mmCIF file of C-alpha atoms and ligand atoms in Angstrom:
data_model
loop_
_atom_site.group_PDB
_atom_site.id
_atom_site.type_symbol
_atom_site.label_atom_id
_atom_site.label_comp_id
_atom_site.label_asym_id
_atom_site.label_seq_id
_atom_site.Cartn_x
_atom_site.Cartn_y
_atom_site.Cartn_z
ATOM 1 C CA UNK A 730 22.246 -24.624 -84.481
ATOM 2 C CA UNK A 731 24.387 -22.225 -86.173
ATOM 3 C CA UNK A 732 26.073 -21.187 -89.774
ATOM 4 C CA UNK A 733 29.188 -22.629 -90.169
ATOM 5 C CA UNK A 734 32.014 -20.925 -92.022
ATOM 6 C CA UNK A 735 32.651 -22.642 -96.122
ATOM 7 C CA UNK A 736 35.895 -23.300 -96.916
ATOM 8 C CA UNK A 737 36.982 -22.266 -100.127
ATOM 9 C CA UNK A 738 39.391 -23.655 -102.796
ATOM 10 C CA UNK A 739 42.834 -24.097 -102.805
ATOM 11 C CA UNK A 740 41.860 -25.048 -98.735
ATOM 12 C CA UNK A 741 43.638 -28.821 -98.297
ATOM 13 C CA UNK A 742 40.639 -30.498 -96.469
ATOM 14 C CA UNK A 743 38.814 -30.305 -99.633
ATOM 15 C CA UNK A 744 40.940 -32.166 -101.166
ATOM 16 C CA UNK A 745 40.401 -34.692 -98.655
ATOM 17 C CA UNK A 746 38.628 -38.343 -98.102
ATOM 18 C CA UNK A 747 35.891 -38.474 -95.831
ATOM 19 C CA UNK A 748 35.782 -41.185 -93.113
ATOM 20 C CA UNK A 749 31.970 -42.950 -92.599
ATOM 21 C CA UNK A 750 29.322 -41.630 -89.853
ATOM 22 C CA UNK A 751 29.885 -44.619 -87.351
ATOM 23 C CA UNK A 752 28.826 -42.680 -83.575
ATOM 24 C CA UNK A 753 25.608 -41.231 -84.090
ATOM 25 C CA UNK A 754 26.387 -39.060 -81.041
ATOM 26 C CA UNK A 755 25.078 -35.721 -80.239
ATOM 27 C CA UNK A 756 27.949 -33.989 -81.975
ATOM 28 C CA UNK A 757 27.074 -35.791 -85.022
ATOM 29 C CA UNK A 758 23.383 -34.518 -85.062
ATOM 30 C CA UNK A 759 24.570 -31.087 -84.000
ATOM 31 C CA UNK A 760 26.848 -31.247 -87.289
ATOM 32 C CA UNK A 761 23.979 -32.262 -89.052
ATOM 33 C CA UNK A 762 21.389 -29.533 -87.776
ATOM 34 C CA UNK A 763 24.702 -27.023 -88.663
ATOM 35 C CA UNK A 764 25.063 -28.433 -92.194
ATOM 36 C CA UNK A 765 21.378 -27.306 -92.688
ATOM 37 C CA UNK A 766 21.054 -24.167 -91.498
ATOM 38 C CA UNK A 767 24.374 -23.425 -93.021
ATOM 39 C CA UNK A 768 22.790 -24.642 -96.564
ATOM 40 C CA UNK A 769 19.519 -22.641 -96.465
ATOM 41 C CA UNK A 770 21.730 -19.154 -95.234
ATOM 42 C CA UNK A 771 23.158 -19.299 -98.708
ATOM 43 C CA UNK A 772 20.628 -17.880 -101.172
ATOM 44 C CA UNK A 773 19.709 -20.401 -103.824
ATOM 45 C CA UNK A 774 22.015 -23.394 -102.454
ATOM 46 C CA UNK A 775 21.119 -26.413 -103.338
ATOM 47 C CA UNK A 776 23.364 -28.929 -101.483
ATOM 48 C CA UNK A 777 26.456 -29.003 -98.875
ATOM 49 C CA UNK A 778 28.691 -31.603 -97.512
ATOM 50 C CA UNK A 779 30.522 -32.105 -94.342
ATOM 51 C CA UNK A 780 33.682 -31.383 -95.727
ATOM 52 C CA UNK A 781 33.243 -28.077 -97.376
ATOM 53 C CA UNK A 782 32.735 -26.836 -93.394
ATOM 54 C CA UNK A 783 36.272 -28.615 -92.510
ATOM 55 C CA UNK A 784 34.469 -31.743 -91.094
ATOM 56 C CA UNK A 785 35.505 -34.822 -92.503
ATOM 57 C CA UNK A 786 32.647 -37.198 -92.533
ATOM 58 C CA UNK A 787 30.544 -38.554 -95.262
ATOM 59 C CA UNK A 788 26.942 -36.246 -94.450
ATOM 60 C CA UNK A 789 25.798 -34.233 -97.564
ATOM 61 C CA UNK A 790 22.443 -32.729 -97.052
ATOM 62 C CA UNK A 791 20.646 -31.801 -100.503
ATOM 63 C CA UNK A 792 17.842 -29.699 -100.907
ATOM 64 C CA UNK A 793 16.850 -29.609 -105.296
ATOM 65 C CA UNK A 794 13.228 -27.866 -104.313
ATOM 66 C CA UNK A 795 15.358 -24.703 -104.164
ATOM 67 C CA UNK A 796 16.432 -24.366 -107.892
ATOM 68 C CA UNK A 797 15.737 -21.059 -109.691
ATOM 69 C CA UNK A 798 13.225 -23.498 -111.761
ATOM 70 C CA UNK A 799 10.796 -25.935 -111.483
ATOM 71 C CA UNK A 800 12.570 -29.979 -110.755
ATOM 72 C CA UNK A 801 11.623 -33.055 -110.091
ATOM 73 C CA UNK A 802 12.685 -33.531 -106.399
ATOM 74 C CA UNK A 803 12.418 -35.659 -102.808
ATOM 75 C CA UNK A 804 12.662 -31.930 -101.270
ATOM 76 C CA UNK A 805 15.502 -32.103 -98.355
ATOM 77 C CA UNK A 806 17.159 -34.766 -97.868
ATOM 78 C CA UNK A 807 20.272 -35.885 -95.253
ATOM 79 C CA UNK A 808 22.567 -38.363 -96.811
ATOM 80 C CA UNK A 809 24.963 -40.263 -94.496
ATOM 81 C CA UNK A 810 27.361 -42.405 -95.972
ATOM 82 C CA UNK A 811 25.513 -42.094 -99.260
ATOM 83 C CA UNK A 812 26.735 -44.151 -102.126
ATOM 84 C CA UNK A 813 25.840 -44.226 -105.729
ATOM 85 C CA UNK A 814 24.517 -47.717 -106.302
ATOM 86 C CA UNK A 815 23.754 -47.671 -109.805
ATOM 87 C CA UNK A 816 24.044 -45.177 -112.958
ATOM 88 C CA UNK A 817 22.777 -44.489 -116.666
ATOM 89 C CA UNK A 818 22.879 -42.286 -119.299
ATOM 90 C CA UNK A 819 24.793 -39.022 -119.365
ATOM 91 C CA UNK A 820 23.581 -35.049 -119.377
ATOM 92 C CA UNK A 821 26.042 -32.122 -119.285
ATOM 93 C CA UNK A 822 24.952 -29.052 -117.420
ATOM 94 C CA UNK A 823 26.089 -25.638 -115.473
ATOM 95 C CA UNK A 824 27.478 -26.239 -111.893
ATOM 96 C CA UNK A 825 28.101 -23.801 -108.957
ATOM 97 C CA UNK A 826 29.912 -24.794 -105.632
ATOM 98 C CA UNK A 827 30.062 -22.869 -102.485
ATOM 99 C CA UNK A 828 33.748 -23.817 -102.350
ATOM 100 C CA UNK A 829 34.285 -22.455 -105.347
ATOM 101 C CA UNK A 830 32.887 -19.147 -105.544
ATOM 102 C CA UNK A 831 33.475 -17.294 -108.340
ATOM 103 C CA UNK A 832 33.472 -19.815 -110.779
ATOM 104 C CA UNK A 833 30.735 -22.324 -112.741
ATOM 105 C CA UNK A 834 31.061 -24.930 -115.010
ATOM 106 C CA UNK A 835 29.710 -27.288 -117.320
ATOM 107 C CA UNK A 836 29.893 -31.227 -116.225
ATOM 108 C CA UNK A 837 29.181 -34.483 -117.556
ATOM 109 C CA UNK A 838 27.178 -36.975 -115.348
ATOM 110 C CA UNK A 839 24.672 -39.381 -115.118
ATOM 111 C CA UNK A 840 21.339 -38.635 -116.024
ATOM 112 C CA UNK A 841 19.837 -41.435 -113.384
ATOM 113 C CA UNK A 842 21.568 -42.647 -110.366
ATOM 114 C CA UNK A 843 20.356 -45.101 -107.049
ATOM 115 C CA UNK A 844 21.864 -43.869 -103.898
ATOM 116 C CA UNK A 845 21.879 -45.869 -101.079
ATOM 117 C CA UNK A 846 22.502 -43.770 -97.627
ATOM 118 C CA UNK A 847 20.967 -44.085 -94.270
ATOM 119 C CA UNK A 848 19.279 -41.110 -92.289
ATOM 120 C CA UNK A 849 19.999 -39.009 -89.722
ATOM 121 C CA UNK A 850 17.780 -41.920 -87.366
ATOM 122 C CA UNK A 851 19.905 -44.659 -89.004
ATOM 123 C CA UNK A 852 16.936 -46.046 -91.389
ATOM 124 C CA UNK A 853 18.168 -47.265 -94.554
ATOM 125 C CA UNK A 854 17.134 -44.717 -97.550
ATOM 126 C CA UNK A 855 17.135 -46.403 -101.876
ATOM 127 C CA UNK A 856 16.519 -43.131 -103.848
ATOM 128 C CA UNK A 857 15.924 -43.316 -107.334
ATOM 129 C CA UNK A 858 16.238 -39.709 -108.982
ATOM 130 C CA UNK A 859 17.730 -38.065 -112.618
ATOM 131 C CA UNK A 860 18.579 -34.953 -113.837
ATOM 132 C CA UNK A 861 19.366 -32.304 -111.522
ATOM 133 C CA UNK A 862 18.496 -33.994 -108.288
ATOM 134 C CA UNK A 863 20.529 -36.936 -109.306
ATOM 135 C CA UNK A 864 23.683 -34.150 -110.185
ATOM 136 C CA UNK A 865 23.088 -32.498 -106.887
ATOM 137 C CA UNK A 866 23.599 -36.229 -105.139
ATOM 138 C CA UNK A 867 26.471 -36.753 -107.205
ATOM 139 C CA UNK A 868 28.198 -33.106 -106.772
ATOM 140 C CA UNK A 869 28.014 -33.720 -103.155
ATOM 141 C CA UNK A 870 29.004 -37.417 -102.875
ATOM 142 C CA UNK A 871 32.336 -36.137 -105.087
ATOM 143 C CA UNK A 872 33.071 -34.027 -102.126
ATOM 144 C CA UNK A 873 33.231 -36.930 -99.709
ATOM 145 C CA UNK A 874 36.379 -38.562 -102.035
ATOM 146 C CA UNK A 875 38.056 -34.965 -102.519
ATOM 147 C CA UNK A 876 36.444 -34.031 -105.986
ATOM 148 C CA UNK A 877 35.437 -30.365 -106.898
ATOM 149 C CA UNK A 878 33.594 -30.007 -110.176
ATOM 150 C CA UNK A 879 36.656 -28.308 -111.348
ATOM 151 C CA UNK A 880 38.111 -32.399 -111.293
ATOM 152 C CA UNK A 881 35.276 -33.334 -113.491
ATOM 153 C CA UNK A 882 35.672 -30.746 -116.507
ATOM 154 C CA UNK A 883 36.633 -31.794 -119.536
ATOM 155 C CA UNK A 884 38.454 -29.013 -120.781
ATOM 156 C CA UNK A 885 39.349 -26.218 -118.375
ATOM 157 C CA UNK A 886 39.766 -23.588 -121.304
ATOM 158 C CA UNK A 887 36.054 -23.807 -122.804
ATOM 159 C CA UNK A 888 33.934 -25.175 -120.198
ATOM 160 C CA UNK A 889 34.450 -23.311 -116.843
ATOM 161 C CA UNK A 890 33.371 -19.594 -116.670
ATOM 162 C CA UNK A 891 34.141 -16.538 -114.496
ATOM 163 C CA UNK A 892 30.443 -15.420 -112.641
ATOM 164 C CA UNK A 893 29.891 -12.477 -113.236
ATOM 165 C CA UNK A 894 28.756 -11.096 -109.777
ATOM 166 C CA UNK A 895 32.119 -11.826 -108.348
ATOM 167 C CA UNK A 896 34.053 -9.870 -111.034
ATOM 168 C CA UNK A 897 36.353 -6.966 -109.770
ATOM 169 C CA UNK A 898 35.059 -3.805 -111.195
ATOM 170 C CA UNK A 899 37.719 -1.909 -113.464
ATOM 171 C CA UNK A 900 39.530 0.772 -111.553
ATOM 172 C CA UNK A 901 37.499 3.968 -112.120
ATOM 173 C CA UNK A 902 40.218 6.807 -112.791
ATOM 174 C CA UNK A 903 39.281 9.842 -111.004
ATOM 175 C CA UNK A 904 37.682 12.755 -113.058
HETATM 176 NI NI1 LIG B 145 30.125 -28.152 -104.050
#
């Protein structure tokens, strides 16, 4: 297994629609096992999808047990062809993306969501899970039709911020 390289925004394939997992051939569990590793190399990372490594397949692999705090959680879980079945309520809260590195922002989504998606050994998974699981799902299903969070903002002036870690440090003039 090996880390695979993230593409990053403006990068066309992001943009793209992923087709469904329909060979459940070696390559496809080597992508898998390569979506993982490449997930748990980035500190703090939370969830990936096919895409965001150039392949364009509907796999997202979520992992909420790794947030800074404390969440409810099914711990890691591989998602192929997931779909959001059902959806209530509405929270707004502080994304990241891989793909989009140097910037956060804050999104509106459901609060509870169903997914339906089948496993890596083609058994059928219902989930039930809210909050910041259920965002997780949802931030990574969005990749499968082409969405970055950056599609979901409201207002691109007030809600997405700059991280700090990435900013460019002034130019220190020589003394
Ligand atoms: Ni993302």
């Amino acid at each position: 297994m090996s880390v695979l390289p993230i593409l990053t925004y403006p990068n066309p394939l992001l943009k793209s629609i992923c087709e469904p997992v329909d060979d459940w051939s070696d390559d496809t569990e080597q992508l898998i096992g390569d979506l993982i590793d490449t997930m748990y190399a980035q500190p703090g990372c939370v969830g990936i999808a096919a895409p965001q490594a150039g392949f364009l397949k509907r796999i997202v692999i979520v992992d909420a047990s790794r947030h800074r705090q404390p969440v409810s959680n099914h711990g890691r879980l591989v998602l192929i062809n997931p779909v959001i079945e059902w959806q209530d309520g509405e929270n707004i809260a502080r994304e990241g993306c891989l793909s989009l590195p140097h910037l956060t922002a804050n999104v509106r989504r459901a609060r509870d969501v169903r997914i339906r998606a089948l496993s890596p050994d083609k058994a059928e998974i219902l989930l039930a899970t809210s909050d910041f699981e259920a965002r997780v799902i949802a931030h990574e299903i969005d990749h499968l039709e082409g969405l970055l969070f950056l599609d979901r903002v409201a207002c691109l002036k007030t809600d997405v911020f700059r991280r700090k870690r990435y900013e460019v440090p002034d130019k220190k003039i020589p003394s």
